[in-house]
DNA sequence: GCATCGATGGTG
DNA sequence: ACCATCGATGCA
């Protein structure tokens, strides 16, 4: 099944195999890098939205002063303190929902923010930037806590980027020396990355 | 090409 | 008051 014949456009996932739990039970930096090139699938109300992930950020746990888990467990972030492989979604600036994937073991409170993707079906859908990504994928706080090993929201395999770039995370200038850590990763060749 | 600003609502 | 954002605006 070829989806769309447009210049430079993604055509087909190499092997549509669902990503299993053990993928998520590793540290945030490793998973953030390995997520690049994977396909996120969201099935919602009889529709299906898919995107190739091209930009991520790692949040390393309570000691990472940029991570939500730095405050300890609260009503909002409790999903972060659970096992890896679950969706953590929160509202930012009163407007946008941010889609994160909880990773590592129970209580490690690590997560990976998905910052940008390439839409597989409609090339005009903009999925660049975490707010637009969640919006374009129809992911909202209703999906907070959803198991990514289920059938509603999950990942399938995809080819990793040829070249990965690393940079500082966006919007975390409050985080002391953590703001300068290179924990943002993106596909160097993708036009859909939010900030190059 | 910048820098700055407002929208908007949950959180601590 | 702050915020893991975005698009519009103003100025160069």
PDB file of C-alpha atoms in Angstrom, chain A residues 32 35-38 51-56 114-119 127-128 133 161 164-165 185-194:
ATOM      1  CA  UNK A  32      14.190   9.472  23.036  1.00  0.00           C
ATOM      2  CA  UNK A  35      11.810   6.845  19.074  1.00  0.00           C
ATOM      3  CA  UNK A  36      13.042   8.800  16.041  1.00  0.00           C
ATOM      4  CA  UNK A  37      11.689   7.115  12.924  1.00  0.00           C
ATOM      5  CA  UNK A  38       9.034   5.126  14.768  1.00  0.00           C
ATOM      6  CA  UNK A  51       2.909  10.070  12.076  1.00  0.00           C
ATOM      7  CA  UNK A  52       6.602   9.362  11.889  1.00  0.00           C
ATOM      8  CA  UNK A  53       8.339  10.786  14.957  1.00  0.00           C
ATOM      9  CA  UNK A  54      11.178  13.165  14.044  1.00  0.00           C
ATOM     10  CA  UNK A  55      11.879  15.186  17.216  1.00  0.00           C
ATOM     11  CA  UNK A  56      11.915  14.254  20.910  1.00  0.00           C
ATOM     12  CA  UNK A 114       7.216  14.111  21.371  1.00  0.00           C
ATOM     13  CA  UNK A 115       7.977  17.444  19.710  1.00  0.00           C
ATOM     14  CA  UNK A 116       7.347  16.828  16.005  1.00  0.00           C
ATOM     15  CA  UNK A 117       6.260  14.281  13.440  1.00  0.00           C
ATOM     16  CA  UNK A 118       5.702  13.793   9.744  1.00  0.00           C
ATOM     17  CA  UNK A 119       2.053  13.059   8.902  1.00  0.00           C
ATOM     18  CA  UNK A 127       2.772  18.237  13.319  1.00  0.00           C
ATOM     19  CA  UNK A 128       5.758  20.468  14.087  1.00  0.00           C
ATOM     20  CA  UNK A 133       1.755  17.482  17.181  1.00  0.00           C
ATOM     21  CA  UNK A 161      17.138   8.520  10.741  1.00  0.00           C
ATOM     22  CA  UNK A 164      20.509  12.447  14.433  1.00  0.00           C
ATOM     23  CA  UNK A 165      21.230  15.903  15.840  1.00  0.00           C
ATOM     24  CA  UNK A 185      17.049  14.857  19.534  1.00  0.00           C
ATOM     25  CA  UNK A 186      15.900  15.212  15.959  1.00  0.00           C
ATOM     26  CA  UNK A 187      16.215  13.798  12.462  1.00  0.00           C
ATOM     27  CA  UNK A 188      18.764  16.031  10.750  1.00  0.00           C
ATOM     28  CA  UNK A 189      17.080  15.491   7.377  1.00  0.00           C
ATOM     29  CA  UNK A 190      13.465  16.163   8.336  1.00  0.00           C
ATOM     30  CA  UNK A 191      11.671  19.322   7.222  1.00  0.00           C
ATOM     31  CA  UNK A 192       9.160  18.809  10.019  1.00  0.00           C
ATOM     32  CA  UNK A 193      11.463  19.460  12.990  1.00  0.00           C
ATOM     33  CA  UNK A 194      10.143  22.423  15.000  1.00  0.00           C
TER      34      UNK A 194
END
